[in-house]
Amino acid sequence: MTATAPDVRFDEHTALVVVDVQNDFADPGGNLYVDEGDQIISTINRLVAAAREAGAAVVYTQDWHPETTPHFEKDGGIWPVHCVTDSWGAQLHRDLEVDGPIIRKGARGEDGYSGFTTRDVGTGEDQPTELQALLQARGISDLVVVGLAQDVCVKETVLDARRLGYATTVLLDATRPVNLEAGDDQRAVDAMIQAGADVHS
Ligand code: VGL
Ligand code: ZN
């Protein structure tokens, strides 16, 4: 069976990947609130419903940091403290429809921007998360990626997805950028297109 939602087709070989729709990014009271991050949730919920109806997989990622990590500004990184293990800020937003497995990333102190890989802070080596094994086990070839933030974790997840050979669509209406530097959002779009992703509204 197939079903359509905002401009996208789902089937059994497709997974909707919902990136980091957590309170710290998606709630105005969050520590790293992404402007309008809450406004994409209803669109994502429609996509989740369409995906489930079509027999597509739905998977979620969750940024999941220890209290001390070189990811945080206070410890030498660039970000305010966010998505600390078991905190309110790390929880998926209460309005988000959650109907599928959740992949946590960053738990060992690495940046964990991509849902697919984590970098060992000691050795600098990339290691796969469970996401790829999970998709492979289900025979998934196509991904639709949405969530937060467009120019950080969505981008890195999409670039890894392309490296791994997934046909990858990004729905910009269901993402928002953090724009740490002006223009990061456009540079992210360019990089994802360059990598062969299908990027549209
Ligand atoms: C993210 C900044 C820091 C994200 C995660 O989910 O896009 N951004 N950690
Ligand atoms: Zn983070």
PDB file of C-alpha atoms and ligand atoms in Angstrom:
ATOM      1  CA  MET A   1       0.000   0.000   0.000  1.00  0.00           C
ATOM      2  CA  THR A   2       1.151   3.571  -0.549  1.00  0.00           C
ATOM      3  CA  ALA A   3      -0.076   6.830   0.920  1.00  0.00           C
ATOM      4  CA  THR A   4       0.779  10.456   0.412  1.00  0.00           C
ATOM      5  CA  ALA A   5       1.182  13.360   2.811  1.00  0.00           C
ATOM      6  CA  PRO A   6       2.718  16.782   2.092  1.00  0.00           C
ATOM      7  CA  ASP A   7       4.368  15.888  -1.198  1.00  0.00           C
ATOM      8  CA  VAL A   8       5.761  12.523  -0.252  1.00  0.00           C
ATOM      9  CA  ARG A   9       5.042   8.884  -0.992  1.00  0.00           C
ATOM     10  CA  PHE A  10       5.432   6.232   1.646  1.00  0.00           C
ATOM     11  CA  ASP A  11       5.651   2.487   1.187  1.00  0.00           C
ATOM     12  CA  GLU A  12       7.078  -0.557   3.003  1.00  0.00           C
ATOM     13  CA  HIS A  13      10.605   0.245   1.850  1.00  0.00           C
ATOM     14  CA  THR A  14      10.547   3.760   3.245  1.00  0.00           C
ATOM     15  CA  ALA A  15      11.283   5.052   6.718  1.00  0.00           C
ATOM     16  CA  LEU A  16      10.262   8.421   8.104  1.00  0.00           C
ATOM     17  CA  VAL A  17      13.155   9.602  10.287  1.00  0.00           C
ATOM     18  CA  VAL A  18      12.062  12.163  12.886  1.00  0.00           C
ATOM     19  CA  VAL A  19      15.166  13.915  14.177  1.00  0.00           C
ATOM     20  CA  ASP A  20      15.419  15.336  17.713  1.00  0.00           C
ATOM     21  CA  VAL A  21      11.927  16.778  18.275  1.00  0.00           C
ATOM     22  CA  GLN A  22      12.791  17.248  21.940  1.00  0.00           C
ATOM     23  CA  ASN A  23      11.788  19.932  24.417  1.00  0.00           C
ATOM     24  CA  ASP A  24      15.169  21.665  24.418  1.00  0.00           C
ATOM     25  CA  PHE A  25      14.845  22.261  20.655  1.00  0.00           C
ATOM     26  CA  ALA A  26      11.089  22.296  20.080  1.00  0.00           C
ATOM     27  CA  ASP A  27       9.644  23.994  23.166  1.00  0.00           C
ATOM     28  CA  PRO A  28       9.982  27.780  23.591  1.00  0.00           C
ATOM     29  CA  GLY A  29      11.131  27.053  27.173  1.00  0.00           C
ATOM     30  CA  GLY A  30      13.917  24.753  25.942  1.00  0.00           C
ATOM     31  CA  ASN A  31      17.616  25.519  26.456  1.00  0.00           C
ATOM     32  CA  LEU A  32      18.389  25.488  22.724  1.00  0.00           C
ATOM     33  CA  TYR A  33      15.006  26.440  21.337  1.00  0.00           C
ATOM     34  CA  VAL A  34      15.018  26.479  17.549  1.00  0.00           C
ATOM     35  CA  ASP A  35      12.860  29.343  16.337  1.00  0.00           C
ATOM     36  CA  GLU A  36       9.421  27.982  15.318  1.00  0.00           C
ATOM     37  CA  GLY A  37      10.523  24.485  16.331  1.00  0.00           C
ATOM     38  CA  ASP A  38       7.085  23.850  17.823  1.00  0.00           C
ATOM     39  CA  GLN A  39       5.363  24.809  14.570  1.00  0.00           C
ATOM     40  CA  ILE A  40       6.531  21.743  12.661  1.00  0.00           C
ATOM     41  CA  ILE A  41       5.035  19.194  15.049  1.00  0.00           C
ATOM     42  CA  SER A  42       1.549  19.017  13.534  1.00  0.00           C
ATOM     43  CA  THR A  43       3.056  18.566  10.069  1.00  0.00           C
ATOM     44  CA  ILE A  44       5.290  15.785  11.390  1.00  0.00           C
ATOM     45  CA  ASN A  45       2.296  14.114  13.036  1.00  0.00           C
ATOM     46  CA  ARG A  46       0.490  14.052   9.684  1.00  0.00           C
ATOM     47  CA  LEU A  47       3.561  12.473   8.119  1.00  0.00           C
ATOM     48  CA  VAL A  48       3.728   9.876  10.894  1.00  0.00           C
ATOM     49  CA  ALA A  49       0.088   8.958  10.271  1.00  0.00           C
ATOM     50  CA  ALA A  50       0.602   8.726   6.509  1.00  0.00           C
ATOM     51  CA  ALA A  51       3.741   6.633   6.959  1.00  0.00           C
ATOM     52  CA  ARG A  52       2.043   4.185   9.311  1.00  0.00           C
ATOM     53  CA  GLU A  53      -0.949   3.888   7.022  1.00  0.00           C
ATOM     54  CA  ALA A  54       1.329   2.953   4.131  1.00  0.00           C
ATOM     55  CA  GLY A  55       3.267   0.371   6.138  1.00  0.00           C
ATOM     56  CA  ALA A  56       6.380   2.535   6.217  1.00  0.00           C
ATOM     57  CA  ALA A  57       8.675   2.526   9.235  1.00  0.00           C
ATOM     58  CA  VAL A  58       8.825   5.505  11.578  1.00  0.00           C
ATOM     59  CA  VAL A  59      11.959   6.028  13.665  1.00  0.00           C
ATOM     60  CA  TYR A  60      12.937   8.819  16.031  1.00  0.00           C
ATOM     61  CA  THR A  61      16.279  10.130  17.151  1.00  0.00           C
ATOM     62  CA  GLN A  62      16.950  11.695  20.511  1.00  0.00           C
ATOM     63  CA  ASP A  63      19.978  13.827  21.380  1.00  0.00           C
ATOM     64  CA  TRP A  64      21.129  12.330  24.691  1.00  0.00           C
ATOM     65  CA  HIS A  65      24.084  13.967  26.421  1.00  0.00           C
ATOM     66  CA  PRO A  66      25.853  13.445  29.726  1.00  0.00           C
ATOM     67  CA  GLU A  67      26.043  16.504  32.018  1.00  0.00           C
ATOM     68  CA  THR A  68      29.643  17.065  30.995  1.00  0.00           C
ATOM     69  CA  THR A  69      30.662  16.733  27.348  1.00  0.00           C
ATOM     70  CA  PRO A  70      32.978  18.638  24.965  1.00  0.00           C
ATOM     71  CA  HIS A  71      29.737  19.249  23.006  1.00  0.00           C
ATOM     72  CA  PHE A  72      28.777  21.934  25.546  1.00  0.00           C
ATOM     73  CA  GLU A  73      30.180  25.455  25.623  1.00  0.00           C
ATOM     74  CA  LYS A  74      30.927  25.206  29.350  1.00  0.00           C
ATOM     75  CA  ASP A  75      33.176  22.199  28.575  1.00  0.00           C
ATOM     76  CA  GLY A  76      34.936  23.692  25.535  1.00  0.00           C
ATOM     77  CA  GLY A  77      32.310  23.123  22.827  1.00  0.00           C
ATOM     78  CA  ILE A  78      29.850  25.457  21.159  1.00  0.00           C
ATOM     79  CA  TRP A  79      26.379  24.652  22.506  1.00  0.00           C
ATOM     80  CA  PRO A  80      24.494  25.625  25.627  1.00  0.00           C
ATOM     81  CA  VAL A  81      23.676  22.674  27.874  1.00  0.00           C
ATOM     82  CA  HIS A  82      20.809  20.727  26.273  1.00  0.00           C
ATOM     83  CA  CYS A  83      19.226  17.271  26.103  1.00  0.00           C
ATOM     84  CA  VAL A  84      20.933  16.000  29.223  1.00  0.00           C
ATOM     85  CA  THR A  85      20.117  12.352  29.930  1.00  0.00           C
ATOM     86  CA  ASP A  86      16.722  11.914  31.606  1.00  0.00           C
ATOM     87  CA  SER A  87      16.040  15.679  31.816  1.00  0.00           C
ATOM     88  CA  TRP A  88      12.794  17.363  30.727  1.00  0.00           C
ATOM     89  CA  GLY A  89      14.699  19.004  27.879  1.00  0.00           C
ATOM     90  CA  ALA A  90      15.721  15.623  26.487  1.00  0.00           C
ATOM     91  CA  GLN A  91      12.167  14.276  26.333  1.00  0.00           C
ATOM     92  CA  LEU A  92      10.422  14.113  22.999  1.00  0.00           C
ATOM     93  CA  HIS A  93       7.901  16.961  22.788  1.00  0.00           C
ATOM     94  CA  ARG A  94       4.566  16.015  24.365  1.00  0.00           C
ATOM     95  CA  ASP A  95       2.619  16.910  21.202  1.00  0.00           C
ATOM     96  CA  LEU A  96       4.711  14.621  19.000  1.00  0.00           C
ATOM     97  CA  GLU A  97       3.064  11.390  17.866  1.00  0.00           C
ATOM     98  CA  VAL A  98       5.535   8.679  18.865  1.00  0.00           C
ATOM     99  CA  ASP A  99       4.945   5.405  17.056  1.00  0.00           C
ATOM    100  CA  GLY A 100       8.257   3.657  16.467  1.00  0.00           C
ATOM    101  CA  PRO A 101      11.715   2.986  17.878  1.00  0.00           C
ATOM    102  CA  ILE A 102      13.870   5.749  19.357  1.00  0.00           C
ATOM    103  CA  ILE A 103      17.591   5.927  18.655  1.00  0.00           C
ATOM    104  CA  ARG A 104      19.639   7.828  21.234  1.00  0.00           C
ATOM    105  CA  LYS A 105      22.886   9.528  20.253  1.00  0.00           C
ATOM    106  CA  GLY A 106      25.622  11.361  22.103  1.00  0.00           C
ATOM    107  CA  ALA A 107      25.357   9.284  25.259  1.00  0.00           C
ATOM    108  CA  ARG A 108      29.088   8.573  25.459  1.00  0.00           C
ATOM    109  CA  GLY A 109      30.023  12.257  25.284  1.00  0.00           C
ATOM    110  CA  GLU A 110      30.467  12.460  21.507  1.00  0.00           C
ATOM    111  CA  ASP A 111      28.745  15.169  19.450  1.00  0.00           C
ATOM    112  CA  GLY A 112      26.361  12.666  17.928  1.00  0.00           C
ATOM    113  CA  TYR A 113      24.955  15.028  15.306  1.00  0.00           C
ATOM    114  CA  SER A 114      24.068  12.247  12.872  1.00  0.00           C
ATOM    115  CA  GLY A 115      21.495   9.620  13.702  1.00  0.00           C
ATOM    116  CA  PHE A 116      23.762   7.089  11.970  1.00  0.00           C
ATOM    117  CA  THR A 117      27.182   7.561  13.509  1.00  0.00           C
ATOM    118  CA  THR A 118      28.786   8.522  16.746  1.00  0.00           C
ATOM    119  CA  ARG A 119      32.363   9.670  17.047  1.00  0.00           C
ATOM    120  CA  ASP A 120      34.410   8.194  19.838  1.00  0.00           C
ATOM    121  CA  VAL A 121      35.824  11.227  21.664  1.00  0.00           C
ATOM    122  CA  GLY A 122      38.959   9.291  22.594  1.00  0.00           C
ATOM    123  CA  THR A 123      39.922   7.718  19.261  1.00  0.00           C
ATOM    124  CA  GLY A 124      38.073  10.094  16.905  1.00  0.00           C
ATOM    125  CA  GLU A 125      36.625   7.059  15.134  1.00  0.00           C
ATOM    126  CA  ASP A 126      33.080   6.948  13.781  1.00  0.00           C
ATOM    127  CA  GLN A 127      30.894   4.117  14.943  1.00  0.00           C
ATOM    128  CA  PRO A 128      27.438   3.234  13.665  1.00  0.00           C
ATOM    129  CA  THR A 129      24.365   3.664  15.894  1.00  0.00           C
ATOM    130  CA  GLU A 130      21.604   1.027  15.834  1.00  0.00           C
ATOM    131  CA  LEU A 131      19.778   3.049  13.192  1.00  0.00           C
ATOM    132  CA  GLN A 132      21.402   1.472  10.182  1.00  0.00           C
ATOM    133  CA  ALA A 133      20.995  -2.098  11.456  1.00  0.00           C
ATOM    134  CA  LEU A 134      17.369  -1.400  12.197  1.00  0.00           C
ATOM    135  CA  LEU A 135      16.724  -0.035   8.695  1.00  0.00           C
ATOM    136  CA  GLN A 136      18.625  -2.888   7.069  1.00  0.00           C
ATOM    137  CA  ALA A 137      16.687  -5.495   9.013  1.00  0.00           C
ATOM    138  CA  ARG A 138      13.476  -4.017   7.631  1.00  0.00           C
ATOM    139  CA  GLY A 139      14.701  -3.798   4.037  1.00  0.00           C
ATOM    140  CA  ILE A 140      14.448  -0.019   3.958  1.00  0.00           C
ATOM    141  CA  SER A 141      15.937   1.708   0.902  1.00  0.00           C
ATOM    142  CA  ASP A 142      14.315   5.156   1.078  1.00  0.00           C
ATOM    143  CA  LEU A 143      14.273   7.749   3.836  1.00  0.00           C
ATOM    144  CA  VAL A 144      12.195  10.840   4.480  1.00  0.00           C
ATOM    145  CA  VAL A 145      13.973  13.029   7.021  1.00  0.00           C
ATOM    146  CA  VAL A 146      12.312  15.755   9.113  1.00  0.00           C
ATOM    147  CA  GLY A 147      12.853  17.440  12.489  1.00  0.00           C
ATOM    148  CA  LEU A 148      15.440  19.608  14.222  1.00  0.00           C
ATOM    149  CA  ALA A 149      17.666  21.251  13.550  1.00  0.00           C
ATOM    150  CA  GLN A 150      17.729  21.501   9.755  1.00  0.00           C
ATOM    151  CA  ASP A 151      21.312  22.787   9.601  1.00  0.00           C
ATOM    152  CA  VAL A 152      22.756  20.528  12.307  1.00  0.00           C
ATOM    153  CA  CYS A 153      21.367  17.072  13.049  1.00  0.00           C
ATOM    154  CA  VAL A 154      19.005  16.833  10.066  1.00  0.00           C
ATOM    155  CA  LYS A 155      21.855  17.797   7.754  1.00  0.00           C
ATOM    156  CA  GLU A 156      24.359  15.350   9.266  1.00  0.00           C
ATOM    157  CA  THR A 157      21.826  12.534   9.275  1.00  0.00           C
ATOM    158  CA  VAL A 158      21.012  13.199   5.612  1.00  0.00           C
ATOM    159  CA  LEU A 159      24.694  13.330   4.590  1.00  0.00           C
ATOM    160  CA  ASP A 160      25.317   9.981   6.301  1.00  0.00           C
ATOM    161  CA  ALA A 161      22.173   8.530   4.742  1.00  0.00           C
ATOM    162  CA  ARG A 162      23.479   9.458   1.299  1.00  0.00           C
ATOM    163  CA  ARG A 163      26.923   7.987   2.086  1.00  0.00           C
ATOM    164  CA  LEU A 164      25.145   4.781   3.035  1.00  0.00           C
ATOM    165  CA  GLY A 165      23.206   4.802  -0.225  1.00  0.00           C
ATOM    166  CA  TYR A 166      19.670   5.592   0.931  1.00  0.00           C
ATOM    167  CA  ALA A 167      17.430   7.480  -1.475  1.00  0.00           C
ATOM    168  CA  THR A 168      16.785  10.442   0.787  1.00  0.00           C
ATOM    169  CA  THR A 169      14.113  13.130   0.806  1.00  0.00           C
ATOM    170  CA  VAL A 170      14.127  16.143   3.122  1.00  0.00           C
ATOM    171  CA  LEU A 171      10.893  18.050   3.725  1.00  0.00           C
ATOM    172  CA  LEU A 172      11.960  21.558   4.684  1.00  0.00           C
ATOM    173  CA  ASP A 173       8.480  22.518   5.921  1.00  0.00           C
ATOM    174  CA  ALA A 174       8.905  19.898   8.610  1.00  0.00           C
ATOM    175  CA  THR A 175      12.312  21.235   9.728  1.00  0.00           C
ATOM    176  CA  ARG A 176      13.659  24.493  11.176  1.00  0.00           C
ATOM    177  CA  PRO A 177      17.284  25.719  11.295  1.00  0.00           C
ATOM    178  CA  VAL A 178      19.213  26.981  14.318  1.00  0.00           C
ATOM    179  CA  ASN A 179      21.372  29.326  12.166  1.00  0.00           C
ATOM    180  CA  LEU A 180      24.253  29.659  14.604  1.00  0.00           C
ATOM    181  CA  GLU A 181      25.817  31.652  11.737  1.00  0.00           C
ATOM    182  CA  ALA A 182      23.631  33.531   9.275  1.00  0.00           C
ATOM    183  CA  GLY A 183      23.153  31.440   6.141  1.00  0.00           C
ATOM    184  CA  ASP A 184      23.751  28.053   7.768  1.00  0.00           C
ATOM    185  CA  ASP A 185      20.297  26.977   6.600  1.00  0.00           C
ATOM    186  CA  GLN A 186      21.034  27.675   2.931  1.00  0.00           C
ATOM    187  CA  ARG A 187      24.477  26.076   3.186  1.00  0.00           C
ATOM    188  CA  ALA A 188      22.860  22.989   4.681  1.00  0.00           C
ATOM    189  CA  VAL A 189      20.344  22.817   1.825  1.00  0.00           C
ATOM    190  CA  ASP A 190      23.184  23.156  -0.698  1.00  0.00           C
ATOM    191  CA  ALA A 191      25.224  20.417   1.007  1.00  0.00           C
ATOM    192  CA  MET A 192      22.284  18.022   1.135  1.00  0.00           C
ATOM    193  CA  ILE A 193      21.444  18.608  -2.549  1.00  0.00           C
ATOM    194  CA  GLN A 194      25.118  18.224  -3.453  1.00  0.00           C
ATOM    195  CA  ALA A 195      25.075  14.865  -1.663  1.00  0.00           C
ATOM    196  CA  GLY A 196      22.178  13.749  -3.827  1.00  0.00           C
ATOM    197  CA  ALA A 197      19.268  14.286  -1.449  1.00  0.00           C
ATOM    198  CA  ASP A 198      15.909  15.372  -2.783  1.00  0.00           C
ATOM    199  CA  VAL A 199      15.250  18.563  -0.821  1.00  0.00           C
ATOM    200  CA  HIS A 200      11.909  20.286  -1.115  1.00  0.00           C
ATOM    201  CA  SER A 201       9.266  22.141   0.845  1.00  0.00           C
TER     202      SER A 201
HETATM  203  C1  VGL B   1      21.496  19.545  17.633  1.00  0.00           C
HETATM  204  C2  VGL B   1      22.882  21.239  18.270  1.00  0.00           C
HETATM  205  C3  VGL B   1      23.444  20.444  19.227  1.00  0.00           C
HETATM  206  C4  VGL B   1      20.396  19.075  16.745  1.00  0.00           C
HETATM  207  C5  VGL B   1      22.054  18.727  18.589  1.00  0.00           C
HETATM  208  O1  VGL B   1      19.637  18.185  17.140  1.00  0.00           O
HETATM  209  O2  VGL B   1      20.277  19.616  15.630  1.00  0.00           O
HETATM  210  N1  VGL B   1      21.921  20.792  17.475  1.00  0.00           N
HETATM  211  N2  VGL B   1      23.012  19.180  19.370  1.00  0.00           N
HETATM  212 ZN    ZN B   2      23.410  18.031  21.123  1.00  0.00          ZN
END
